[in-house]
Amino acid sequence: MPQPRAHIRPRRRPPLHFLPLGGCGEIGMNLSLYGYGERGQGDEWIAVDCGMMIRQDLPDTPLQVPDLSTLDALSIRPRALIITHGHEDHIGAAAWLWPRWGCPIHATPLAAGLLRAKFIERGLATDAIQIIEPGEALKTGPFTLRYLPVTHSIPESCALLIAVGEHRVLHTGDWKLDPEPLIGPAISAATFRAIAPVDLVVGDSTNAPLPGHSRSEGEVAEALARTLDRCEGRVVVSCFASNLARVLAISRAAERCGRRISLMGRSMERMVGVARGLGYLDDLPALVPVSDLGYLPPEEVLVIATGSQGEPRAALSRLSHGRHQHFELKPGDTVIFSAKAIPGNERLIDRLKRGLTHCGVAILDDHNHPELHASGHPAQDELRTFYGWVDPRYLLPVHGEPRHQQAHRELAETLGIRAPVIPVNGDLIRLDNEGLSVAARHPQQPYIVSQDAVAALPGLGGDEGINRSRHGSLYLAISVAATESGWTRIGRLMLDASQASTMDETAFADWLDDCLEDIQVDSLAELRLALQPRLLRWLADHLHRVPEVHLQILAVEAQMLEK
């Protein structure tokens, strides 16, 4: 008799979980967690980056940082914090959130130096900050991580190859393909081809809607040199303090045309100081104190200033209002914006430019002189090239608003890369033998902290002991019916916003109707999970004080509609 065939089941490997608490559906405030295990007591977790965003729409421009209440509810405590690079949207929340964990922090030298300065300023010990060089590997628990150097708008940026169990994930961080980065080497194609294929890429979506290739820092340096040659009065160039390649390019161009250089803004001075200590700006020309600029002829003055995003506290804003004690802008001077507007900052930047116009200065920006800035993120041709190197099976599009994430997903699918999930902050995403799926959703509350204090502002955070009722409650009840294209609201909007900030109910209702129509889910429970984070985000964007939200959704049957 023939022997029965043996059926061998594929070995089930423990799943990998991905939990973003920032950076998904928004630009900035990046914080992602990776967990290994079946979501039991023995699970191991690491955190990648810990960033913030500046809330310029709120009084006193506080910071918004990720809310850790989801981690408390799930009993998650990361065994390590891994930093990909030193931008504020990747390290700026660490001084507020890391004390809750007390774990080792692994960062490249520049990011580690910036973190140490922040910790010392806040009275925190720096012993946990451990330096790892780009290209090196480390092991923490079941995770093995290798820092893979990439080019970006700050030196020492790295992608992370994360190996745990049988999973291999590439967390790209922020990156671009720049053949002439000015500081540091260009990205190594051979390095990334050597790690292919990977199971999953968690990838930067910031410029995914843009065709072509991002501009090189070398091209910007040449454009700055040409522009400065044509300027006659004093020149102020505003850029991100962390873009050391841009600072170097501006300084070299200024020296070529006989201008003396001065730095304006505390973050600019700190960044240049830390970078010089690491040997990054050894050939930076001698700097002139701002207080001495009045003794120089106008055609010999160049100031590199913070404040390109319209920040009210920054140097450029003070100049636009004539409030700087050592320097005053006059007709004939030129202000160059060597930075692009971050989404959400347009109103403040417009107000800043109106103030500069009243000073009588010429304004050069990315609208009339796009060659004076280069993005630090990959456009579509760069994404195609990169994914050709690493050959990913799946993609999770992160670091962007929904339109950026959707464009990234569509591009990936044209390359044969599966992207079944567009992450939202608070989504617990599972990677296992069956693929990628959302295991649970945990809507995130806005968490606001003062720039001048370590403690959270009452009523806006997610921390224990915070009295949210101080900022009122919003009770919202809506009746909905399912349609072929989404959901539609039926009848009046039942809304009670007592004690909360005044809100425009008409604008809110219009937004809610559009939002419901766009949500593609099959049940009321899924609708609530999808609507809650969008609702919190709208309130955070439109109210000075975010209330505690109580949401009730009622179903209207099709028979009732027919009557």
XYZ file of C-alpha atoms in Angstrom:
563
model
C 0.000 0.000 0.000
C 1.244 3.481 -0.740
C 2.289 5.406 2.332
C 0.127 8.424 3.200
C 1.814 11.698 2.474
C 3.024 13.703 5.437
C 1.702 17.253 5.592
C 4.324 19.601 6.997
C 2.944 22.836 8.357
C 5.131 25.872 7.848
C 6.830 26.833 11.083
C 5.028 29.741 12.706
C 7.434 32.525 13.539
C 6.645 35.013 16.324
C 5.221 38.227 14.869
C 6.860 41.618 14.746
C 4.739 44.557 15.866
C 5.076 48.173 14.780
C 3.442 50.936 16.848
C 3.845 54.561 15.672
C 2.989 57.256 18.215
C 4.055 60.128 15.959
C 5.033 60.840 12.369
C 2.129 59.032 10.664
C -0.467 61.324 9.131
C 1.661 64.370 9.994
C 5.065 65.948 9.360
C 7.267 65.786 12.458
C 7.076 64.384 16.008
C 8.451 61.000 14.995
C 8.306 58.110 17.466
C 7.988 54.455 16.443
C 8.130 51.276 18.519
C 9.012 47.763 17.426
C 7.918 44.769 19.480
C 8.757 41.097 19.123
C 6.522 38.348 20.485
C 2.888 37.306 20.688
C 1.871 40.377 22.744
C 2.334 38.542 26.016
C 4.365 39.315 29.121
C 7.595 38.258 27.453
C 7.416 40.762 24.574
C 10.475 42.892 23.907
C 10.265 46.471 22.579
C 12.575 49.182 21.279
C 11.759 52.815 20.449
C 13.095 54.564 17.342
C 13.412 58.368 17.550
C 11.598 60.671 19.950
C 10.650 63.920 18.254
C 8.397 66.903 18.745
C 6.651 69.584 16.715
C 6.261 73.279 17.524
C 2.605 74.298 17.889
C 2.792 77.815 16.487
C -1.011 77.955 16.365
C -1.251 77.909 20.189
C -0.413 80.714 22.640
C 3.288 80.867 23.620
C 4.142 78.339 20.831
C 4.373 75.233 23.046
C 5.632 71.857 21.892
C 3.554 68.837 21.006
C 5.165 65.515 21.888
C 3.913 61.920 21.535
C 1.415 60.723 24.129
C 2.744 57.739 26.105
C -0.580 56.700 27.647
C -0.956 53.951 25.006
C 2.346 52.424 26.139
C 1.170 52.544 29.755
C -2.127 50.879 28.841
C -0.308 48.106 26.931
C 2.436 47.723 29.581
C 5.107 48.548 27.003
C 8.445 49.852 28.190
C 11.201 49.966 25.569
C 14.559 48.473 26.493
C 16.384 51.037 24.297
C 15.806 54.304 22.446
C 17.459 54.314 19.013
C 18.073 57.695 17.337
C 18.440 57.893 13.546
C 19.661 61.526 13.369
C 19.737 64.832 15.212
C 16.763 66.777 13.851
C 14.324 68.172 16.401
C 11.440 66.138 14.969
C 13.486 63.034 15.858
C 15.130 63.999 19.192
C 13.220 67.036 20.494
C 10.862 65.153 22.849
C 13.503 62.957 24.489
C 14.097 65.306 27.430
C 10.380 65.114 28.290
C 9.615 61.445 27.539
C 12.841 59.494 28.130
C 12.709 59.936 31.965
C 9.610 57.705 31.900
C 11.766 54.888 30.486
C 15.307 55.376 31.786
C 16.644 53.059 29.073
C 19.923 53.329 27.128
C 19.885 55.840 24.261
C 21.964 54.970 21.176
C 22.877 57.845 18.840
C 25.605 58.873 16.414
C 28.104 61.475 17.734
C 26.355 64.616 16.481
C 22.882 63.542 17.651
C 24.398 62.402 20.970
C 26.048 65.808 21.435
C 22.783 67.635 20.770
C 20.914 65.325 23.157
C 23.498 65.856 25.894
C 23.096 69.622 25.575
C 19.313 69.282 25.897
C 19.560 66.965 28.890
C 22.018 69.225 30.703
C 19.763 72.227 30.070
C 16.864 70.320 31.666
C 18.916 69.054 34.595
C 18.928 65.433 33.399
C 21.841 63.012 33.693
C 23.473 62.110 30.378
C 24.922 58.705 31.352
C 22.320 56.803 29.306
C 23.400 58.438 26.012
C 25.715 56.019 24.219
C 27.558 56.820 20.980
C 27.455 54.506 17.994
C 29.303 55.341 14.787
C 27.527 55.213 11.396
C 28.039 51.740 9.920
C 28.309 49.991 13.289
C 25.884 47.450 14.772
C 24.467 46.920 18.247
C 22.407 44.253 19.971
C 19.697 44.909 22.512
C 17.582 41.977 23.700
C 16.486 39.957 20.657
C 17.078 42.922 18.307
C 20.201 43.394 16.215
C 20.450 46.822 14.611
C 22.916 48.154 12.070
C 23.292 51.874 11.417
C 23.457 52.363 7.628
C 24.653 55.850 6.595
C 22.327 57.872 4.345
C 22.460 61.434 3.047
C 20.055 63.956 4.547
C 20.064 67.627 5.554
C 22.058 66.911 8.720
C 25.275 64.856 8.990
C 25.366 61.296 10.371
C 21.817 60.427 9.343
C 21.309 56.661 9.284
C 18.765 54.092 8.229
C 18.364 51.112 10.553
C 18.481 47.482 9.497
C 16.517 45.744 12.251
C 16.869 41.966 12.521
C 14.792 40.093 15.085
C 13.803 36.446 14.894
C 13.391 35.790 11.184
C 12.240 39.327 10.380
C 14.440 41.844 8.561
C 13.116 45.404 8.534
C 14.686 48.533 7.044
C 13.644 51.668 8.914
C 14.846 54.392 6.525
C 14.612 57.435 8.762
C 14.934 60.624 6.687
C 17.099 60.371 3.567
C 17.739 61.409 -0.032
C 20.135 60.439 -2.817
C 22.580 63.348 -3.009
C 25.648 62.905 -5.233
C 27.273 66.022 -3.691
C 26.242 66.333 -0.029
C 29.098 68.769 0.961
C 29.457 67.156 4.412
C 29.960 63.403 4.600
C 29.970 60.785 1.838
C 27.257 60.099 -0.708
C 24.992 57.128 -0.015
C 26.524 53.729 -0.882
C 24.440 51.722 -3.332
C 26.580 48.649 -2.596
C 25.726 48.825 1.127
C 22.004 48.696 0.464
C 22.195 46.121 -2.310
C 24.059 43.880 0.142
C 21.095 43.756 2.566
C 18.490 42.820 -0.077
C 15.909 41.433 0.093
C 14.196 42.789 3.205
C 10.794 41.810 4.553
C 9.599 45.332 5.233
C 10.602 48.936 4.597
C 9.277 51.564 6.993
C 9.869 54.472 4.666
C 10.014 58.269 4.457
C 6.973 59.601 2.533
C 7.638 63.355 2.763
C 8.320 63.957 -0.944
C 6.586 60.893 -2.398
C 4.093 63.022 -4.404
C 6.945 64.824 -6.217
C 8.270 63.506 -9.544
C 11.941 63.447 -10.418
C 14.928 63.850 -8.108
C 15.584 66.248 -5.217
C 18.173 68.992 -5.741
C 21.748 68.396 -4.503
C 23.344 70.509 -1.769
C 26.197 71.123 -4.218
C 23.765 72.788 -6.638
C 22.371 74.981 -3.846
C 25.896 76.064 -2.890
C 26.549 77.265 -6.448
C 23.208 79.099 -6.588
C 23.903 80.838 -3.262
C 27.311 81.995 -4.506
C 25.778 83.480 -7.678
C 23.008 85.203 -5.704
C 25.299 86.749 -3.076
C 27.487 88.206 -5.808
C 24.476 90.280 -6.959
C 23.435 91.551 -3.503
C 24.537 95.096 -2.580
C 23.402 95.804 0.984
C 23.502 93.593 4.041
C 22.260 90.025 3.614
C 20.419 87.773 6.066
C 20.100 84.113 5.082
C 17.644 82.036 7.093
C 17.897 78.251 7.113
C 17.430 75.363 9.519
C 20.188 75.391 12.138
C 20.669 71.648 11.711
C 21.453 71.952 7.997
C 25.193 72.222 8.523
C 25.938 71.676 4.827
C 23.823 74.759 4.050
C 25.560 76.770 6.793
C 28.913 75.768 5.299
C 27.785 76.611 1.743
C 26.513 80.047 2.819
C 29.755 80.768 4.689
C 31.966 79.768 1.759
C 29.896 81.862 -0.664
C 30.060 84.847 1.706
C 33.824 84.588 2.046
C 34.209 84.426 -1.748
C 32.421 87.744 -2.205
C 34.142 89.521 0.683
C 31.465 89.279 3.350
C 32.020 88.656 7.070
C 29.784 86.037 8.709
C 27.749 86.216 11.895
C 25.342 83.715 13.462
C 22.033 84.817 14.944
C 19.821 82.570 17.063
C 20.531 80.318 20.027
C 19.800 77.061 18.185
C 22.125 78.101 15.347
C 24.940 78.899 17.770
C 24.429 75.627 19.647
C 24.340 73.500 16.493
C 27.478 75.071 15.041
C 29.256 74.742 18.389
C 28.505 71.023 18.692
C 29.418 70.399 15.031
C 32.722 72.245 15.357
C 33.586 70.169 18.390
C 33.176 67.052 16.198
C 35.327 68.470 13.390
C 32.531 69.057 10.875
C 33.125 72.775 10.281
C 36.905 73.049 10.513
C 37.039 75.276 7.424
C 34.232 77.590 8.555
C 35.479 81.194 8.223
C 35.992 83.276 11.351
C 32.726 84.476 12.875
C 31.919 88.073 13.821
C 29.825 88.727 16.960
C 26.433 90.229 16.117
C 27.252 93.176 18.383
C 30.157 94.138 16.060
C 28.216 94.144 12.788
C 27.378 97.837 13.064
C 31.045 98.701 12.512
C 31.159 96.971 9.096
C 30.095 98.426 5.714
C 26.743 96.937 4.598
C 28.276 95.141 1.607
C 30.557 93.197 3.980
C 27.802 91.844 6.251
C 26.145 88.419 6.060
C 24.038 86.980 8.876
C 22.912 83.342 9.065
C 19.739 83.404 11.157
C 17.113 81.044 12.524
C 13.406 81.600 11.976
C 12.636 80.512 8.409
C 9.327 79.011 9.604
C 8.035 82.256 11.109
C 8.727 81.225 14.704
C 7.809 84.249 16.869
C 10.756 83.657 19.216
C 13.367 83.245 16.475
C 15.945 85.788 15.321
C 14.341 86.617 11.963
C 10.995 87.434 13.576
C 12.712 89.869 15.955
C 14.458 91.511 13.005
C 11.165 91.894 11.114
C 9.721 93.830 14.073
C 12.847 95.918 14.685
C 13.335 94.320 18.093
C 16.959 93.145 17.834
C 19.261 95.137 20.084
C 22.335 94.993 17.807
C 20.988 94.784 14.245
C 18.336 96.609 12.242
C 17.166 95.812 8.720
C 17.020 98.738 6.294
C 15.912 99.349 2.686
C 18.480 97.894 0.297
C 19.131 94.829 2.489
C 18.215 91.318 1.312
C 16.658 88.411 3.215
C 17.082 84.951 1.684
C 14.879 82.059 2.785
C 17.047 78.984 2.157
C 14.331 76.671 3.484
C 10.895 75.506 2.432
C 7.717 76.039 4.443
C 6.773 73.109 6.639
C 3.039 72.371 6.128
C 1.059 74.255 8.772
C 3.515 77.155 9.064
C 2.328 79.094 6.014
C 0.315 81.682 7.962
C 3.196 82.587 10.258
C 5.671 82.730 7.381
C 3.359 85.075 5.456
C 3.116 87.323 8.514
C 6.917 87.301 8.852
C 7.359 88.268 5.194
C 4.865 91.128 5.568
C 6.964 92.470 8.429
C 10.126 92.171 6.354
C 8.440 93.965 3.449
C 7.610 96.874 5.772
C 11.347 97.070 6.520
C 11.928 97.689 2.813
C 14.138 94.645 2.210
C 14.237 92.377 -0.838
C 12.940 88.846 -0.148
C 14.227 85.791 -2.023
C 12.460 82.494 -1.251
C 11.558 79.133 -2.745
C 8.757 80.731 -4.792
C 10.873 83.205 -6.737
C 14.259 81.453 -6.345
C 13.699 77.680 -5.820
C 17.376 76.996 -6.574
C 18.300 78.427 -3.148
C 16.941 75.413 -1.277
C 17.112 71.622 -1.517
C 14.859 69.199 0.290
C 16.385 66.496 2.452
C 13.818 63.889 1.387
C 13.521 61.575 -1.651
C 11.329 62.314 -4.647
C 9.850 59.546 -6.796
C 12.932 58.705 -8.884
C 15.005 58.323 -5.718
C 12.408 56.032 -4.160
C 12.403 53.838 -7.265
C 16.193 53.600 -7.282
C 16.422 52.849 -3.571
C 13.736 50.173 -3.605
C 15.479 48.602 -6.583
C 18.503 48.201 -4.313
C 16.834 46.769 -1.185
C 14.020 44.744 -2.852
C 11.401 44.997 -0.066
C 8.428 42.643 0.162
C 6.218 45.115 2.073
C 6.140 48.876 2.669
C 4.743 50.913 5.548
C 4.657 54.564 4.386
C 5.448 56.851 7.343
C 6.776 60.393 7.887
C 4.096 62.347 6.080
C 0.527 63.518 5.885
C -2.088 61.137 4.400
C -1.582 62.457 0.853
C 2.169 61.811 1.099
C 1.576 58.317 2.485
C -0.967 57.504 -0.229
C 1.386 58.665 -2.999
C 4.156 56.530 -1.478
C 1.865 53.512 -1.378
C 0.815 53.937 -5.006
C 4.415 54.252 -6.168
C 5.427 51.128 -4.227
C 2.632 49.091 -5.736
C 3.803 49.981 -9.256
C 7.111 48.384 -8.268
C 5.455 45.167 -7.048
C 5.873 46.085 -3.374
C 2.831 45.306 -1.235
C 1.538 48.181 0.912
C -1.767 47.021 2.420
C -1.675 49.420 5.391
C -1.286 53.199 5.643
C -0.343 53.691 9.306
C -2.035 56.193 11.599
C -0.531 57.170 14.931
C -1.674 54.612 17.495
C -2.103 51.727 15.029
C -0.658 48.468 16.344
C 0.508 46.768 13.141
C 1.462 43.100 12.960
C 3.895 41.427 10.544
C 3.688 37.641 10.491
C 3.380 34.732 8.061
C 0.058 36.143 6.837
C 1.536 39.550 5.972
C 0.830 43.021 7.352
C -2.354 43.812 9.268
C -3.696 46.257 11.844
C -4.088 44.321 15.085
C -5.604 47.210 17.087
C -6.104 50.958 17.008
C -5.310 53.295 19.883
C -6.399 56.898 19.083
C -3.844 59.447 20.273
C -4.578 62.536 22.358
C -2.547 65.713 21.735
C 0.113 66.097 24.433
C 1.382 69.653 24.882
C 4.383 70.809 26.903
C 5.758 74.269 27.537
C 9.071 75.127 25.891
C 10.191 76.591 29.217
C 9.353 73.708 31.553
C 9.782 69.949 31.766
C 6.266 69.321 33.074
C 3.293 68.952 30.757
C 0.683 71.667 30.571
C -2.452 70.611 32.459
C -5.369 69.456 30.413
C -3.589 68.872 27.108
C -1.550 65.782 27.768
C -2.127 62.095 28.366
C -0.250 61.803 31.628
C -1.444 60.539 34.979
C -2.600 63.257 37.325
C -3.518 65.629 34.497
C -6.940 67.220 34.959
C -8.345 67.254 31.437
C -11.675 68.675 32.596
C -9.938 72.020 33.140
C -10.170 72.462 29.376
C -13.786 71.345 29.190
C -15.551 68.428 27.572
C -16.986 68.022 24.112
C -19.939 65.658 23.735
C -20.636 64.718 20.123
C -23.457 62.464 18.916
C -24.018 61.797 15.222
C -26.398 59.585 13.301
C -24.917 57.973 10.197
C -25.886 55.665 7.371
C -23.621 53.624 5.126
C -23.482 54.579 1.451
C -21.750 53.054 -1.546
C -18.858 55.529 -1.266
C -18.531 55.811 2.541
C -20.751 57.148 5.328
C -23.174 60.047 5.452
C -24.488 62.044 8.401
C -28.271 61.993 8.946
C -30.150 64.714 10.808
C -28.740 67.352 13.129
C -25.308 67.341 14.710
C -25.731 66.938 18.491
C -22.804 68.838 19.982
C -22.234 70.190 23.488
C -18.928 72.014 23.895
C -19.543 73.599 27.298
C -16.393 74.993 28.957
C -14.318 74.230 25.835
C -12.850 76.851 23.502
C -15.370 78.454 21.146
C -15.561 76.557 17.896
C -17.088 77.271 14.500
C -19.823 74.621 14.398
C -20.590 75.213 10.713
C -16.970 74.677 9.708
C -16.789 71.651 11.979
C -19.940 70.113 10.473
C -18.649 70.666 6.939
C -15.338 69.039 7.825
C -17.124 66.126 9.522
C -19.295 65.460 6.463
C -16.250 65.368 4.174
C -14.397 63.147 6.619
C -17.246 60.631 6.915
C -17.529 60.389 3.145
C -13.817 59.537 2.846
C -13.735 56.801 5.515
C -13.968 53.333 3.955
C -14.899 50.884 6.752
C -17.641 48.318 7.218
C -18.869 48.701 10.803
C -19.682 51.365 13.378
C -16.851 50.138 15.594
C -14.363 50.589 12.756
C -15.881 53.978 11.910
C -15.370 55.162 15.478
C -11.741 53.992 15.463
C -11.099 55.744 12.156
C -12.909 58.969 13.092
C -11.499 59.487 16.592
C -7.880 60.374 15.651
C -9.066 62.614 12.806
C -11.418 64.379 15.212
C -8.669 64.958 17.782
C -6.360 66.299 15.075
C -9.036 68.752 13.825
C -9.678 70.012 17.354
C -5.956 70.415 18.021
C -5.635 72.455 14.813
C -8.642 74.707 15.451
C -8.944 75.198 19.226
C -6.551 76.835 21.645
C -7.598 74.342 24.322
C -8.327 70.726 23.414
C -11.267 69.351 25.428
C -11.905 65.792 26.535
C -13.942 64.199 23.740
C -16.965 61.920 24.205
C -18.048 60.517 20.834
C -21.271 58.596 20.208
C -22.171 57.223 16.752
C -25.685 55.934 16.023
C -26.713 53.897 12.980
C -29.722 54.807 10.845
C -31.222 51.838 9.026
C -31.905 52.025 5.303
C -35.650 51.409 5.920
C -35.829 54.529 8.091
C -34.218 56.595 5.332
C -36.803 55.401 2.818
C -39.620 56.641 5.040
